[in-house]
PDB file of C-alpha atoms in Angstrom:
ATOM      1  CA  UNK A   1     -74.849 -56.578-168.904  1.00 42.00           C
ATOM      2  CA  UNK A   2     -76.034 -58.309-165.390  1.00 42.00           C
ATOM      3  CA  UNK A   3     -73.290 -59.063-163.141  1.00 42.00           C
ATOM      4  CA  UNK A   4     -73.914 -62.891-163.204  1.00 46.00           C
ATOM      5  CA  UNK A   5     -72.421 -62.966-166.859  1.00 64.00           C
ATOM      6  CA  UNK A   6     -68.887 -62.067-164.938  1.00 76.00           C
ATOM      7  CA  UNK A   7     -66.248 -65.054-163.404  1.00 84.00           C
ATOM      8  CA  UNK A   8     -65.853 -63.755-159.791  1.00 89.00           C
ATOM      9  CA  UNK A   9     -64.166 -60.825-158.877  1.00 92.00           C
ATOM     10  CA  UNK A  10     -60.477 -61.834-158.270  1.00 93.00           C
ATOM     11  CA  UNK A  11     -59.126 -60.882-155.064  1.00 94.00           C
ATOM     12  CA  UNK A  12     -56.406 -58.681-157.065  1.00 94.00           C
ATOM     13  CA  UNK A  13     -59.459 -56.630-158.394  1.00 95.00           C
ATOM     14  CA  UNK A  14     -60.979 -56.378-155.258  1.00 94.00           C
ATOM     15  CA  UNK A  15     -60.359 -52.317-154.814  1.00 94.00           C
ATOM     16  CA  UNK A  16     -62.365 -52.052-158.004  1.00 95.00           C
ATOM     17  CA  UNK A  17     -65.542 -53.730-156.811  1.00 95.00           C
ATOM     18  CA  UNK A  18     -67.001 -50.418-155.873  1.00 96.00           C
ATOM     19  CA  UNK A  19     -66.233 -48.852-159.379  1.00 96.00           C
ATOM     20  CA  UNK A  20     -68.294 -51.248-160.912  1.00 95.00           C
ATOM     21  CA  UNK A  21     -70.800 -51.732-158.999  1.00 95.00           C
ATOM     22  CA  UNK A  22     -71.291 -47.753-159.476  1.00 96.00           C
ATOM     23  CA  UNK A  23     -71.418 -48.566-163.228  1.00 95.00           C
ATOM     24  CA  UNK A  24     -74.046 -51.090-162.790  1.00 94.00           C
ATOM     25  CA  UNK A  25     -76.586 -49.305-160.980  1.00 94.00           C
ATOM     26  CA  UNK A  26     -75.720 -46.159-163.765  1.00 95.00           C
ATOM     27  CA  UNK A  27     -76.622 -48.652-166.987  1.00 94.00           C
ATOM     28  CA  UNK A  28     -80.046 -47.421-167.220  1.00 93.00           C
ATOM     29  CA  UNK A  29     -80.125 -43.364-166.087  1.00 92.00           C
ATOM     30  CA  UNK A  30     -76.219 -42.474-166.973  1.00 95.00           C
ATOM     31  CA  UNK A  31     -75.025 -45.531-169.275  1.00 96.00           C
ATOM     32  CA  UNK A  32     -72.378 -42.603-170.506  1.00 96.00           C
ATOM     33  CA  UNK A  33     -71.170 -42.438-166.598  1.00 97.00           C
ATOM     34  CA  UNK A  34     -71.197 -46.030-166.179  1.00 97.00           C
ATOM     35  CA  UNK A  35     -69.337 -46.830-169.462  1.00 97.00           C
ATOM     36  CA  UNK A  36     -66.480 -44.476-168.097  1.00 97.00           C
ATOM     37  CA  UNK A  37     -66.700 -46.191-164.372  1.00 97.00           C
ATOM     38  CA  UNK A  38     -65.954 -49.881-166.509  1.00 96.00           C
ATOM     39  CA  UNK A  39     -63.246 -48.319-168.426  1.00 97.00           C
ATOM     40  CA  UNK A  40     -61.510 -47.113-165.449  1.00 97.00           C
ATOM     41  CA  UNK A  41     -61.771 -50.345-163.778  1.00 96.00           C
ATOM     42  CA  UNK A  42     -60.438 -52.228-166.749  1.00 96.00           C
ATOM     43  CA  UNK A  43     -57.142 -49.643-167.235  1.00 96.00           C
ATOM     44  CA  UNK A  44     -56.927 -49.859-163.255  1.00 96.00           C
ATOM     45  CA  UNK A  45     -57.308 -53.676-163.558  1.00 95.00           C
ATOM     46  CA  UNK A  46     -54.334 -54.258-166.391  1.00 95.00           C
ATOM     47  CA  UNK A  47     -51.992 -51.942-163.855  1.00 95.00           C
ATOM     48  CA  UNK A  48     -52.925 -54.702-160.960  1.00 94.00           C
ATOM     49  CA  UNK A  49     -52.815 -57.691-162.810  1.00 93.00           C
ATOM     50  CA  UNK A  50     -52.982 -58.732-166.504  1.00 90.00           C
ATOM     51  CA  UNK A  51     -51.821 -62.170-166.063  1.00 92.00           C
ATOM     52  CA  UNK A  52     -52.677 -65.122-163.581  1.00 94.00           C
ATOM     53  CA  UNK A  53     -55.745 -66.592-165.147  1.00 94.00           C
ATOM     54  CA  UNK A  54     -58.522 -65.494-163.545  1.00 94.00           C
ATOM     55  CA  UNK A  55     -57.474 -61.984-163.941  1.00 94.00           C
ATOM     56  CA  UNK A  56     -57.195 -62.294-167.543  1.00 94.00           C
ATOM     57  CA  UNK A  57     -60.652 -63.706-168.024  1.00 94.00           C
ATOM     58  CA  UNK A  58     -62.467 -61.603-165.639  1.00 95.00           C
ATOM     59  CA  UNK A  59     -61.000 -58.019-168.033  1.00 95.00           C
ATOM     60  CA  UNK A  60     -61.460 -60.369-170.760  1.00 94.00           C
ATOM     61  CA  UNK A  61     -65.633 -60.474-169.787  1.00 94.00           C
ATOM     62  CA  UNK A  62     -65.031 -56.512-168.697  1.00 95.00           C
ATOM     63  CA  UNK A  63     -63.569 -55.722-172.251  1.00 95.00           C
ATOM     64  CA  UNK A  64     -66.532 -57.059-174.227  1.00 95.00           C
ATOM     65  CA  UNK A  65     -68.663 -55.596-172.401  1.00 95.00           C
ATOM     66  CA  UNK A  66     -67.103 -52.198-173.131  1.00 95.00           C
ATOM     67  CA  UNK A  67     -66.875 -52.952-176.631  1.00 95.00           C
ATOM     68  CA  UNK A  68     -71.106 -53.416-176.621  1.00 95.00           C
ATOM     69  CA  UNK A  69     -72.052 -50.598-174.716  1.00 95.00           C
ATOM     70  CA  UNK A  70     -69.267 -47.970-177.080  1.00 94.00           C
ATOM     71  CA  UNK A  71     -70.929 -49.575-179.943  1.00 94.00           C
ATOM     72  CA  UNK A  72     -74.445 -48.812-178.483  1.00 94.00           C
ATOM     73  CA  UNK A  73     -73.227 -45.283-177.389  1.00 92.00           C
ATOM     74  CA  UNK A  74     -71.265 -44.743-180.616  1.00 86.00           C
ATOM     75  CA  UNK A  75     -73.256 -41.230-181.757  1.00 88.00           C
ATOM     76  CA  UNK A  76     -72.756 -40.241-178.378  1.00 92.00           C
ATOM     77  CA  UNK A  77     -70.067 -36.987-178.168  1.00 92.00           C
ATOM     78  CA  UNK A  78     -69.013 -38.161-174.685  1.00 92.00           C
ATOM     79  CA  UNK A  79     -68.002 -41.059-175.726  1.00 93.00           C
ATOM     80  CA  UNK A  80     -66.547 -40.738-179.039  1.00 91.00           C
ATOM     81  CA  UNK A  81     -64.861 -37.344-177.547  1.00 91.00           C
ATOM     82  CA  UNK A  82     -62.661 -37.177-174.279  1.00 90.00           C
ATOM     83  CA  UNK A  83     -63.242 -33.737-173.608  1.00 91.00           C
ATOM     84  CA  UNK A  84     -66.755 -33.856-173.318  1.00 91.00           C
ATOM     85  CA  UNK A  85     -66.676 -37.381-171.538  1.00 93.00           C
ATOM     86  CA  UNK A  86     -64.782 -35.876-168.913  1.00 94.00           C
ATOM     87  CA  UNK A  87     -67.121 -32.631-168.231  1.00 93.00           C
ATOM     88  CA  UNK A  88     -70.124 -35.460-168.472  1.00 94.00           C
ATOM     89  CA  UNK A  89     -68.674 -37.522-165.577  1.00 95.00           C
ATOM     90  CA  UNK A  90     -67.027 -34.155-163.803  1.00 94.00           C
ATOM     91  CA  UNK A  91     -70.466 -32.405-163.690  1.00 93.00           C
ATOM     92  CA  UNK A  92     -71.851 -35.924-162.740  1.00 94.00           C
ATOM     93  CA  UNK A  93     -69.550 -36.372-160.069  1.00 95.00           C
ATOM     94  CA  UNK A  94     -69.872 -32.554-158.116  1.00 93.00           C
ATOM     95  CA  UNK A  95     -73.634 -32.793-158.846  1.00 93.00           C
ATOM     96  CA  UNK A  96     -73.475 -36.113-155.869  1.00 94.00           C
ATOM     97  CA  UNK A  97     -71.068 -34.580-154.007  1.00 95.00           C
ATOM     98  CA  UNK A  98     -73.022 -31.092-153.776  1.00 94.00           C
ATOM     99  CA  UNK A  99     -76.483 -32.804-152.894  1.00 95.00           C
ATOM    100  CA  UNK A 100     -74.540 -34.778-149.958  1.00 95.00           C
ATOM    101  CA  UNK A 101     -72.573 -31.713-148.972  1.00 94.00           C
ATOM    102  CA  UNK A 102     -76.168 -29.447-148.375  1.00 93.00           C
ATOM    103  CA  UNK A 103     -77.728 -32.607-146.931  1.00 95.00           C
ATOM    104  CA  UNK A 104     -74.740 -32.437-143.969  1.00 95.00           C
ATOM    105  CA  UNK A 105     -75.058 -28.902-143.605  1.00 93.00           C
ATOM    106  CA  UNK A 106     -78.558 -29.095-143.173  1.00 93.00           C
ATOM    107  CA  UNK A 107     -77.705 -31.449-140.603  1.00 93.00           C
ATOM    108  CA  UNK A 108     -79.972 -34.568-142.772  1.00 94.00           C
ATOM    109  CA  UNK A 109     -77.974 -37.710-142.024  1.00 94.00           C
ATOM    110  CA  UNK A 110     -78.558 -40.695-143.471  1.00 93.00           C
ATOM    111  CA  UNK A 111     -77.471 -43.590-145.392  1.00 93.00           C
ATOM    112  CA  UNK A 112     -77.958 -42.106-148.832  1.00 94.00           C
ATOM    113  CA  UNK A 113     -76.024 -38.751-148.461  1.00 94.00           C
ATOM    114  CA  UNK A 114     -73.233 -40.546-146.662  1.00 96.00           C
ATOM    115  CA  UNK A 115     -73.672 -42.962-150.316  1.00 95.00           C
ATOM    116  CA  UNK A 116     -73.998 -40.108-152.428  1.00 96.00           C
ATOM    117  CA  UNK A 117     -70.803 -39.029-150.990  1.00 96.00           C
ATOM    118  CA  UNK A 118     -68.503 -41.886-151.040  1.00 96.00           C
ATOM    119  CA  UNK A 119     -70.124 -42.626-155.373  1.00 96.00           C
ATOM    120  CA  UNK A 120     -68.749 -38.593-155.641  1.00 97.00           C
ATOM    121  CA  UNK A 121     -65.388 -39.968-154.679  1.00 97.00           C
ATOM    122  CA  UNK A 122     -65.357 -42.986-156.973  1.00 97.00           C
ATOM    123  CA  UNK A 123     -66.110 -40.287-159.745  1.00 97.00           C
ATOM    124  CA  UNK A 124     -63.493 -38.513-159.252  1.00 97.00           C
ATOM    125  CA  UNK A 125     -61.540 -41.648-159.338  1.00 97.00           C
ATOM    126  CA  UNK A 126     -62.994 -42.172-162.660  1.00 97.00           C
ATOM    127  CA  UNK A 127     -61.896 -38.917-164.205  1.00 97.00           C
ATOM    128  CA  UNK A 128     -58.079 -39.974-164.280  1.00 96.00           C
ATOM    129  CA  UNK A 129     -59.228 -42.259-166.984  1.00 96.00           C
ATOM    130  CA  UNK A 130     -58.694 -38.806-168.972  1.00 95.00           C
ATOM    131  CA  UNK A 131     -55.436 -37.639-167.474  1.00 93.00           C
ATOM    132  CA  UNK A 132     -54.212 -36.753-164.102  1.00 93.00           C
ATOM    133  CA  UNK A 133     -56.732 -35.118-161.680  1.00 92.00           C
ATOM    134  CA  UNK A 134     -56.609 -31.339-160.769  1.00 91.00           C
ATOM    135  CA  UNK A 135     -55.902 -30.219-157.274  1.00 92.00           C
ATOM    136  CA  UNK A 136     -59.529 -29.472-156.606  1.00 91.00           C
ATOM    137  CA  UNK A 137     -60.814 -32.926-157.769  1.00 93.00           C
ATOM    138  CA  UNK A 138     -58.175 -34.117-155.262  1.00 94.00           C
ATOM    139  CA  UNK A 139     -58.756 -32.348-152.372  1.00 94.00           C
ATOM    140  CA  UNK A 140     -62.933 -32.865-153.204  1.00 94.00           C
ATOM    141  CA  UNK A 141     -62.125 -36.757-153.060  1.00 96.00           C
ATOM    142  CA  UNK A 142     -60.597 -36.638-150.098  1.00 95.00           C
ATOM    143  CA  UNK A 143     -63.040 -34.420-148.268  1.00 95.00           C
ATOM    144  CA  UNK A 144     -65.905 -36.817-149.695  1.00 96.00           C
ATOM    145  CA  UNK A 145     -64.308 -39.833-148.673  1.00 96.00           C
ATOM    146  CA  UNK A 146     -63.674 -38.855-145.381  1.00 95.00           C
ATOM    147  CA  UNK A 147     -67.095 -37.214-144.695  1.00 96.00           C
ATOM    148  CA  UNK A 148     -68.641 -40.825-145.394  1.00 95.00           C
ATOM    149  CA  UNK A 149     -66.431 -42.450-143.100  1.00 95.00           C
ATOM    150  CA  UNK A 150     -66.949 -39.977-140.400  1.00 95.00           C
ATOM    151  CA  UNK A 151     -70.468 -39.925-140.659  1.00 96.00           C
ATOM    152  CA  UNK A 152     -70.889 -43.637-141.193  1.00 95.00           C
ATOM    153  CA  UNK A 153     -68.854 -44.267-138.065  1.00 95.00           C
ATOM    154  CA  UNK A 154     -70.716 -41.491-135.753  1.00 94.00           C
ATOM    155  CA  UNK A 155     -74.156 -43.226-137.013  1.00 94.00           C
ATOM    156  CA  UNK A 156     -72.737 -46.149-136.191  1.00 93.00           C
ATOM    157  CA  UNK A 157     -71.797 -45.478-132.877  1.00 94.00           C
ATOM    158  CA  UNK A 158     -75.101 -43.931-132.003  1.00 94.00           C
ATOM    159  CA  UNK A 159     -73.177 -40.438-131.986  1.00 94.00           C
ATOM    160  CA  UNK A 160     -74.751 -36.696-133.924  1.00 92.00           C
ATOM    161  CA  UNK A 161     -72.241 -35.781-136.623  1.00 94.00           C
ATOM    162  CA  UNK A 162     -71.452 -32.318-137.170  1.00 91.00           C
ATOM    163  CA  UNK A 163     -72.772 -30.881-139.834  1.00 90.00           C
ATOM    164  CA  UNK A 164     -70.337 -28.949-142.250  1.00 82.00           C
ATOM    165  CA  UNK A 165     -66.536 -28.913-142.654  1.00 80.00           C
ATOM    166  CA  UNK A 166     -65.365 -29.969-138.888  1.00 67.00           C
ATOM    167  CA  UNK A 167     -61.798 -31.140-138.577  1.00 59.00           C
ATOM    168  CA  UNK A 168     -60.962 -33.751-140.756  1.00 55.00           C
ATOM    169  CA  UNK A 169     -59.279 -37.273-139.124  1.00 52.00           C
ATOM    170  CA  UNK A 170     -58.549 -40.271-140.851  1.00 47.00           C
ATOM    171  CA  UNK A 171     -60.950 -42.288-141.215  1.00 52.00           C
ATOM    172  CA  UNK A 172     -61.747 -45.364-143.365  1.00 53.00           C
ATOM    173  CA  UNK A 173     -65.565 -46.027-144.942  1.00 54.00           C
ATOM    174  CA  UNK A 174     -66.550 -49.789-145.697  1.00 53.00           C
ATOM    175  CA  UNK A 175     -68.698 -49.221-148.413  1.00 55.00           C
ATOM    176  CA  UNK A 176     -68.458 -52.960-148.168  1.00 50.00           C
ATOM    177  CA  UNK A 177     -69.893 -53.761-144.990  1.00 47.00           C
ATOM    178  CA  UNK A 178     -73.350 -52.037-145.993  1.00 48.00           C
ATOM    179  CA  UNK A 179     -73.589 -54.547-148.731  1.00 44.00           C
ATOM    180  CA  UNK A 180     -75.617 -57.791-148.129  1.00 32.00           C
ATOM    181  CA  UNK A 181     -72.774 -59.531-150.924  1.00 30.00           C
ATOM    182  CA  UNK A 182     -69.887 -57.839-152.350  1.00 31.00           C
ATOM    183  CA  UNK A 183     -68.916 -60.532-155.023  1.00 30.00           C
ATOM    184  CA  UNK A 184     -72.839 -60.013-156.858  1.00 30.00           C
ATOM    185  CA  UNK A 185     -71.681 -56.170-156.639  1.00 30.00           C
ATOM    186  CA  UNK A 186     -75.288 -55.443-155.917  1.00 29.00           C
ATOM    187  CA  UNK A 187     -76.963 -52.195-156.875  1.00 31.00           C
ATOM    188  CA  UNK A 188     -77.857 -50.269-153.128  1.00 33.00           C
ATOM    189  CA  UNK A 189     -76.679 -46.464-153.966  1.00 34.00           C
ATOM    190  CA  UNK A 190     -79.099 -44.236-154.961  1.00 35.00           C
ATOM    191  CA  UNK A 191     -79.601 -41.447-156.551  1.00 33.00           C
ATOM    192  CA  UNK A 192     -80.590 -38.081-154.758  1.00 34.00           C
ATOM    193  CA  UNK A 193     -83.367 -35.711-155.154  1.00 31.00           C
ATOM    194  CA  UNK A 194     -82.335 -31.975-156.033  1.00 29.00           C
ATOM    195  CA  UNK A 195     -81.208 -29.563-153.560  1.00 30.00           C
ATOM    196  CA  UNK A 196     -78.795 -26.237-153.260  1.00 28.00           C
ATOM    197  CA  UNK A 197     -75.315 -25.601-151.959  1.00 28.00           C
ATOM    198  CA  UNK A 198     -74.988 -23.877-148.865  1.00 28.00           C
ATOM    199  CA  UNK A 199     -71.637 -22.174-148.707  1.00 28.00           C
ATOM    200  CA  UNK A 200     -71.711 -19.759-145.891  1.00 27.00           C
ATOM    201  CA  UNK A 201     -70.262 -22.252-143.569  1.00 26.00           C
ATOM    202  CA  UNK A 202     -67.084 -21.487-141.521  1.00 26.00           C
ATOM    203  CA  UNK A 203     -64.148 -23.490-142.889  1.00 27.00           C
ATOM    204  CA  UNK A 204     -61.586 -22.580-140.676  1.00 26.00           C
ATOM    205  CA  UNK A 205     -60.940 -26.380-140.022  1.00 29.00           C
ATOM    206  CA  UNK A 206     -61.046 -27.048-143.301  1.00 27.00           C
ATOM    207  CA  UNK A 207     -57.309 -28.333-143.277  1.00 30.00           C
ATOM    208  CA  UNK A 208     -57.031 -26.388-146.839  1.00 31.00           C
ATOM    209  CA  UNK A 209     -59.742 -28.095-148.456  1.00 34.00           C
ATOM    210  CA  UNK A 210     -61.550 -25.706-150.678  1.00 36.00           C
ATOM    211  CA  UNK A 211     -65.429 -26.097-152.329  1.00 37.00           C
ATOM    212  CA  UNK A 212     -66.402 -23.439-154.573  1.00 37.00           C
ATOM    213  CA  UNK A 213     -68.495 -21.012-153.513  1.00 33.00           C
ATOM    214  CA  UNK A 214     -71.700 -20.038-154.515  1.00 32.00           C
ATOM    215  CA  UNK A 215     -72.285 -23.643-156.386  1.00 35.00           C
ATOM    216  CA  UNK A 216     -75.081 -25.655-156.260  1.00 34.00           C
ATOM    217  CA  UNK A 217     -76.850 -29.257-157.216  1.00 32.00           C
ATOM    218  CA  UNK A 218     -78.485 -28.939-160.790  1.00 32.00           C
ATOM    219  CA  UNK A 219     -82.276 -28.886-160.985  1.00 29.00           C
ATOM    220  CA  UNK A 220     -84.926 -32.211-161.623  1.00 30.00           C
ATOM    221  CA  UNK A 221     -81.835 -35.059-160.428  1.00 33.00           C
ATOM    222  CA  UNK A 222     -83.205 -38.333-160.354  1.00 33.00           C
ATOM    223  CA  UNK A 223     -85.203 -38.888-156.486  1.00 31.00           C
ATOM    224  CA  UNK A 224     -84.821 -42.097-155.803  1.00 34.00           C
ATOM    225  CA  UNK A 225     -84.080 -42.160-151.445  1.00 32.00           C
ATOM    226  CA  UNK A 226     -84.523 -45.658-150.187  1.00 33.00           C
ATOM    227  CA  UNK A 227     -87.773 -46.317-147.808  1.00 32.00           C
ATOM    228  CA  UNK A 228     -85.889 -47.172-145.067  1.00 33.00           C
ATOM    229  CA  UNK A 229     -84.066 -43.903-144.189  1.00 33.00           C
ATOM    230  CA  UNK A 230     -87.084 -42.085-143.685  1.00 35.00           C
ATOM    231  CA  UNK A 231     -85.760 -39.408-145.214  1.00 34.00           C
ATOM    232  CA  UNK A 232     -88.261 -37.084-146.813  1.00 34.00           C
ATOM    233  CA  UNK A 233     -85.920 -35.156-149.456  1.00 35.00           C
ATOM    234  CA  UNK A 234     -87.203 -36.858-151.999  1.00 36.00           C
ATOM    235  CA  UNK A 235     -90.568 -34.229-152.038  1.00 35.00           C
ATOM    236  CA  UNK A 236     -88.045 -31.567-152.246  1.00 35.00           C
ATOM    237  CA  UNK A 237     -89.150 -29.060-154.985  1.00 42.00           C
ATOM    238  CA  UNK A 238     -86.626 -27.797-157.569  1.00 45.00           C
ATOM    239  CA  UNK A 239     -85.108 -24.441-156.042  1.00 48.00           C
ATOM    240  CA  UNK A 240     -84.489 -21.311-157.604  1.00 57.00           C
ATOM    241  CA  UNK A 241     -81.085 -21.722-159.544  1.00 60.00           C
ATOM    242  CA  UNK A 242     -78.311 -18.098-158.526  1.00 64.00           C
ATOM    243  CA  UNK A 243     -77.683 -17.295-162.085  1.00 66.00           C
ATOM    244  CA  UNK A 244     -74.192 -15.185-162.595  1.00 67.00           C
ATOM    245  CA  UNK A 245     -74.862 -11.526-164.011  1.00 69.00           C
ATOM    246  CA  UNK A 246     -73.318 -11.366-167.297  1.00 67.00           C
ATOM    247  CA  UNK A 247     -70.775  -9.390-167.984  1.00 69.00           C
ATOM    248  CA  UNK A 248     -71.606  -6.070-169.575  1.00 67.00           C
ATOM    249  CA  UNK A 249     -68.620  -5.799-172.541  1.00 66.00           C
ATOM    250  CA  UNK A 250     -69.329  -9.646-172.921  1.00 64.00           C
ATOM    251  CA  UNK A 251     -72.957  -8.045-175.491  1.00 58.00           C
ATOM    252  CA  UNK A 252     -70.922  -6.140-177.663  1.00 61.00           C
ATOM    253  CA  UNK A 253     -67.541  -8.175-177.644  1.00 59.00           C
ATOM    254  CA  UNK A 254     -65.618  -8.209-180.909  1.00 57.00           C
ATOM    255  CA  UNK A 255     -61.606  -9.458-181.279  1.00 52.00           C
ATOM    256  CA  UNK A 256     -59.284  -6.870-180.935  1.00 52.00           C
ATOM    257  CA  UNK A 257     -56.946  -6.704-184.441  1.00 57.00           C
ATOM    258  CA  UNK A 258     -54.240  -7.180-182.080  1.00 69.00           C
ATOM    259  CA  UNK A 259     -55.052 -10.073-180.140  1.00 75.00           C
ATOM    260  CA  UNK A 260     -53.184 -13.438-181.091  1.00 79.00           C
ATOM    261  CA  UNK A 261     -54.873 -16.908-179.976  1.00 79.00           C
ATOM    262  CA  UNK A 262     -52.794 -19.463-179.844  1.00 79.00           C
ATOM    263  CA  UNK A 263     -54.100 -23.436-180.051  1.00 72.00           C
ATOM    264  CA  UNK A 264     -53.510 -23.295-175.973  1.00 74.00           C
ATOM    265  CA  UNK A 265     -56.299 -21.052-176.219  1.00 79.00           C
ATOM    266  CA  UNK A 266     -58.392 -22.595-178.730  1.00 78.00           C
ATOM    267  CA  UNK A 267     -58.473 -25.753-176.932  1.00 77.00           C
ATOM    268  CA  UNK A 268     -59.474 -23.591-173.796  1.00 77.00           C
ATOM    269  CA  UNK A 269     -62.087 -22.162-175.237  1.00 83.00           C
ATOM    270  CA  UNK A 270     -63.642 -25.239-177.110  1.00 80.00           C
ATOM    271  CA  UNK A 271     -62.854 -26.850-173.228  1.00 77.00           C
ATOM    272  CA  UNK A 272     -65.451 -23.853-171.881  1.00 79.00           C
ATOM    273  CA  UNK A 273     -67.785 -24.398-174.818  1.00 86.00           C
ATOM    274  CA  UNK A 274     -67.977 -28.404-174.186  1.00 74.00           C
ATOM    275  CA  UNK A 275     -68.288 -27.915-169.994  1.00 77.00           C
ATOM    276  CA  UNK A 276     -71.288 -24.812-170.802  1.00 79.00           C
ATOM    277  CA  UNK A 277     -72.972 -28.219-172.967  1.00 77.00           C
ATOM    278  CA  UNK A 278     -72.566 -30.896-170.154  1.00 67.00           C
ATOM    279  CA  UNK A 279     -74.033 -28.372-167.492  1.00 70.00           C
ATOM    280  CA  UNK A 280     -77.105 -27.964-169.482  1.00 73.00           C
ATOM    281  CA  UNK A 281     -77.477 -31.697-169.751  1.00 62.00           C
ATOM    282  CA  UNK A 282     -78.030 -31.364-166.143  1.00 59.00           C
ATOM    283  CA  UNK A 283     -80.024 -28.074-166.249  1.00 67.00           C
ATOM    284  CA  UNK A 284     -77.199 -26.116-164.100  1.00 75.00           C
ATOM    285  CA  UNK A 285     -77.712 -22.859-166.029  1.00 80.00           C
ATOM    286  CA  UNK A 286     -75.552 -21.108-163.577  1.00 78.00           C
ATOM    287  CA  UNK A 287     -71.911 -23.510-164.744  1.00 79.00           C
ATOM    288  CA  UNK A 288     -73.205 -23.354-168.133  1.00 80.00           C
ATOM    289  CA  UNK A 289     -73.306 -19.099-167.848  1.00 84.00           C
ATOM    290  CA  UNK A 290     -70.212 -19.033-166.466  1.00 80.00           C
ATOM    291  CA  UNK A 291     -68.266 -21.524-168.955  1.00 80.00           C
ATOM    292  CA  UNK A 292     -69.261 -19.550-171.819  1.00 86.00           C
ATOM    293  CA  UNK A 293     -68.445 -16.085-170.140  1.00 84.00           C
ATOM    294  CA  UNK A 294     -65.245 -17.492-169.624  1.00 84.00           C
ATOM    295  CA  UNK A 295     -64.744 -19.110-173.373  1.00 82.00           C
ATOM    296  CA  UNK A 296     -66.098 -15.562-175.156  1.00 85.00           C
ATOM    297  CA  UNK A 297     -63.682 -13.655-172.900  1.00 83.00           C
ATOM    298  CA  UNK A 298     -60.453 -15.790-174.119  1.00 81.00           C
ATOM    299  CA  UNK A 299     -61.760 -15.625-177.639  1.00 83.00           C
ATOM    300  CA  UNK A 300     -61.857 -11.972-177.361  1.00 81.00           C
ATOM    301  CA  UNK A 301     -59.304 -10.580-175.188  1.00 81.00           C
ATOM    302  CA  UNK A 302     -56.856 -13.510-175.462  1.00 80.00           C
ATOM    303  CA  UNK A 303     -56.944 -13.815-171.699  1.00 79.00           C
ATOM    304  CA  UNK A 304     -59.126 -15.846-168.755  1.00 78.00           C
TER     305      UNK A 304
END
C-alpha cells in the first residue's frame, strides 16, 4: 500500500491529499479508519473528476487498493456493516478531537494537538461516506478546523493562544505548508497520548458551537508525540474514567404489554447497541454505559 505505487496526485484531487495521507499513516494501528478515509476520497474523487486521464488512473490505483484492504478486512463488522463503520470512525474521530480540545484548555500548544485537531476534522469529513453529517459533527468540524488555524497562525507569529473556546474568526490552516512534500503525502500526524475533557470552560463566545459535556478521551490511545515538540504528554498516565450512574428502573426493566416498537425503533436501538461496542473498542466505558442505557430504555418504554 506505499504511496509510491500511486501516479501523482492530480491537481483536481488536490483537496483530497490530506484524506489520504490520514489513511496512510492509519494502515497499521486503525487500517478500519484508514480504509474509510480511501473510500471517501475515491467517492469525493468521482464527484471532482472521473474523466481526463490522469484522474481516471489515479481512482483506478485508489480502487484496487480498496478492493485489497476490504478483502483483508472482510470478517471485520465495520467494514462489512455501515452502522458500525460509522460509530468506529465517529468514536475515532471525537477521541482526536477531545485529546486536542483538553490539550488547549490546559493551555499545551504544540504542533501535535493543533494536528490532532485538524485529522478530527478530516474524520468528520469521512463520516459523510455514510450519509449526511449531523449538526454536531458539523459544528465540531468547524470548531476543529478553525482552532488549528488559529493556533497554527498565533505560533506562527510568535503570539500565546488562548486556551479554550475564544471567539471564533476565519481562519485558514495549511496543513500543507508543515509538510516537507505534499505529492509523497508523507506520514507527520501523530497520534496522542490519553487525556480527559475539561468542560467547565465559559463558552459564551462560542458563536453556538456546542461540545458535550462531561466527555472525555478514551483510556491507553496510542502515545506517539514527536521529539521535537518537547511536549511531555506522552508520560501521561491513564485517568480515572466519570462513569454515568445507571439508572435505577433500568435493573428490573421488562416491556410494558402495551408498548409498540416500531422498525424506527429497532434500528435505534441496534444503532445504541453497535455505538456501546465501538466505545469499548476504545475502552470509553462511560459512551459505552450510556449507549446501552439509552438502547434498553427504547426497548422498554418505546421512548429515548
Amino acid at each position: 500500500m506505499a504511496a509510491a505505487a500511486f501516479p501523482p496526485l492530480p491537481e483536481q484531487f488536490r483537496s483530497l491529499q490530506h484524506h489520504l495521507r490520514t489513511g496512510q499513516e492509519l494502515d497499521k494501528r486503525e487500517p478500519v479508519v484508514a480504509y474509510y478515509c480511501r473510500l471517501y476520497a475515491m467517492q469525493t474523487g468521482m464527484k471532482l473528476d472521473s474523466k481526463t486521464p490522469e484522474c481516471r488512473k489515479f481512482l483506478s490505483k485508489l480502487m484496487d487498493q480498496l478492493e485489497t484492504m476490504k478483502k483483508q478486512l472482510g470478517d471485520n463488522e465495520a467494514v462489512t456493516q455501515e452502522i458500525v463503520g460509522c460509530a468506529h470512525v465517529e468514536n475515532y474521530a471525537l477521541k482526536m478531537f477531545l485529546y486536542a480540545d483538553n490539550e488547549d484548555r490546559a493551555g499545551r500548544f504544540h504542533k501535535n494537538m493543533i494536528k490532532s485537531f485538524y485529522t478530527a476534522s478530516l474524520l468528520i469529513d469521512v463520516l459523510s461516506v455514510f450519509g449526511e453529517l449531523t449538526e454536531e459533527n458539523v459544528q465540531h468540524r468547524k470548531y476543529a478546523r478553525w482552532k488549528a488555524a488559529y493556533i497554527h497562525n498565533c505560533l506562527k507569529n510568535g503570539e500565546t493562544p488562548q486556551p479554550g473556546p475564544v471567539g471564533m474568526e476565519e481562519e485558514d490552516y495549511d496543513a500543507e505548508s508543515e509538510d516537507a512534500s505534499s505529492s509523497a503525502l508523507p506520514t507527520q500526524v501523530s497520534l496522542p497520548s490519553s487525556s480527559t475533557y475539561d468542560a467547565n470552560m465559559p463558552t459564551s463566545n462560542y458563536t453556538g458551537i456546542h461540545i458535550p459535556p462531561g466527555a472525555h478521551a478514551p483510556a491507553n490511545t496510542p502515545a506517539e508525540v514527536p521529539h521535537s515538540t518537547g511536549v511531555t504528554s506522552n508520560t501521561i498516565q491513564p485517568t480515572p474514567q466519570n462513569i454515568p450512574a445507571v439508572d435505577p428502573s433500568l435493573y428490573n426493566a421488562q416491556s410494558a404489554g402495551e408498548v409498540r416498537l416500531t422498525p424506527e425503533d429497532f434500528a435505534r436501538a441496534q444503532k445504541y447497541c453497535k455505538y456501546a461496542g465501538s466505545a469499548l473498542q476504545y475502552e470509553d466505558v462511560s459512551t459505552a454505559v450510556q449507549n446501552l442505557q439509552k438502547a434498553l430504555k427504547l426497548l422498554t418504554t418505546g421512548r429515548e
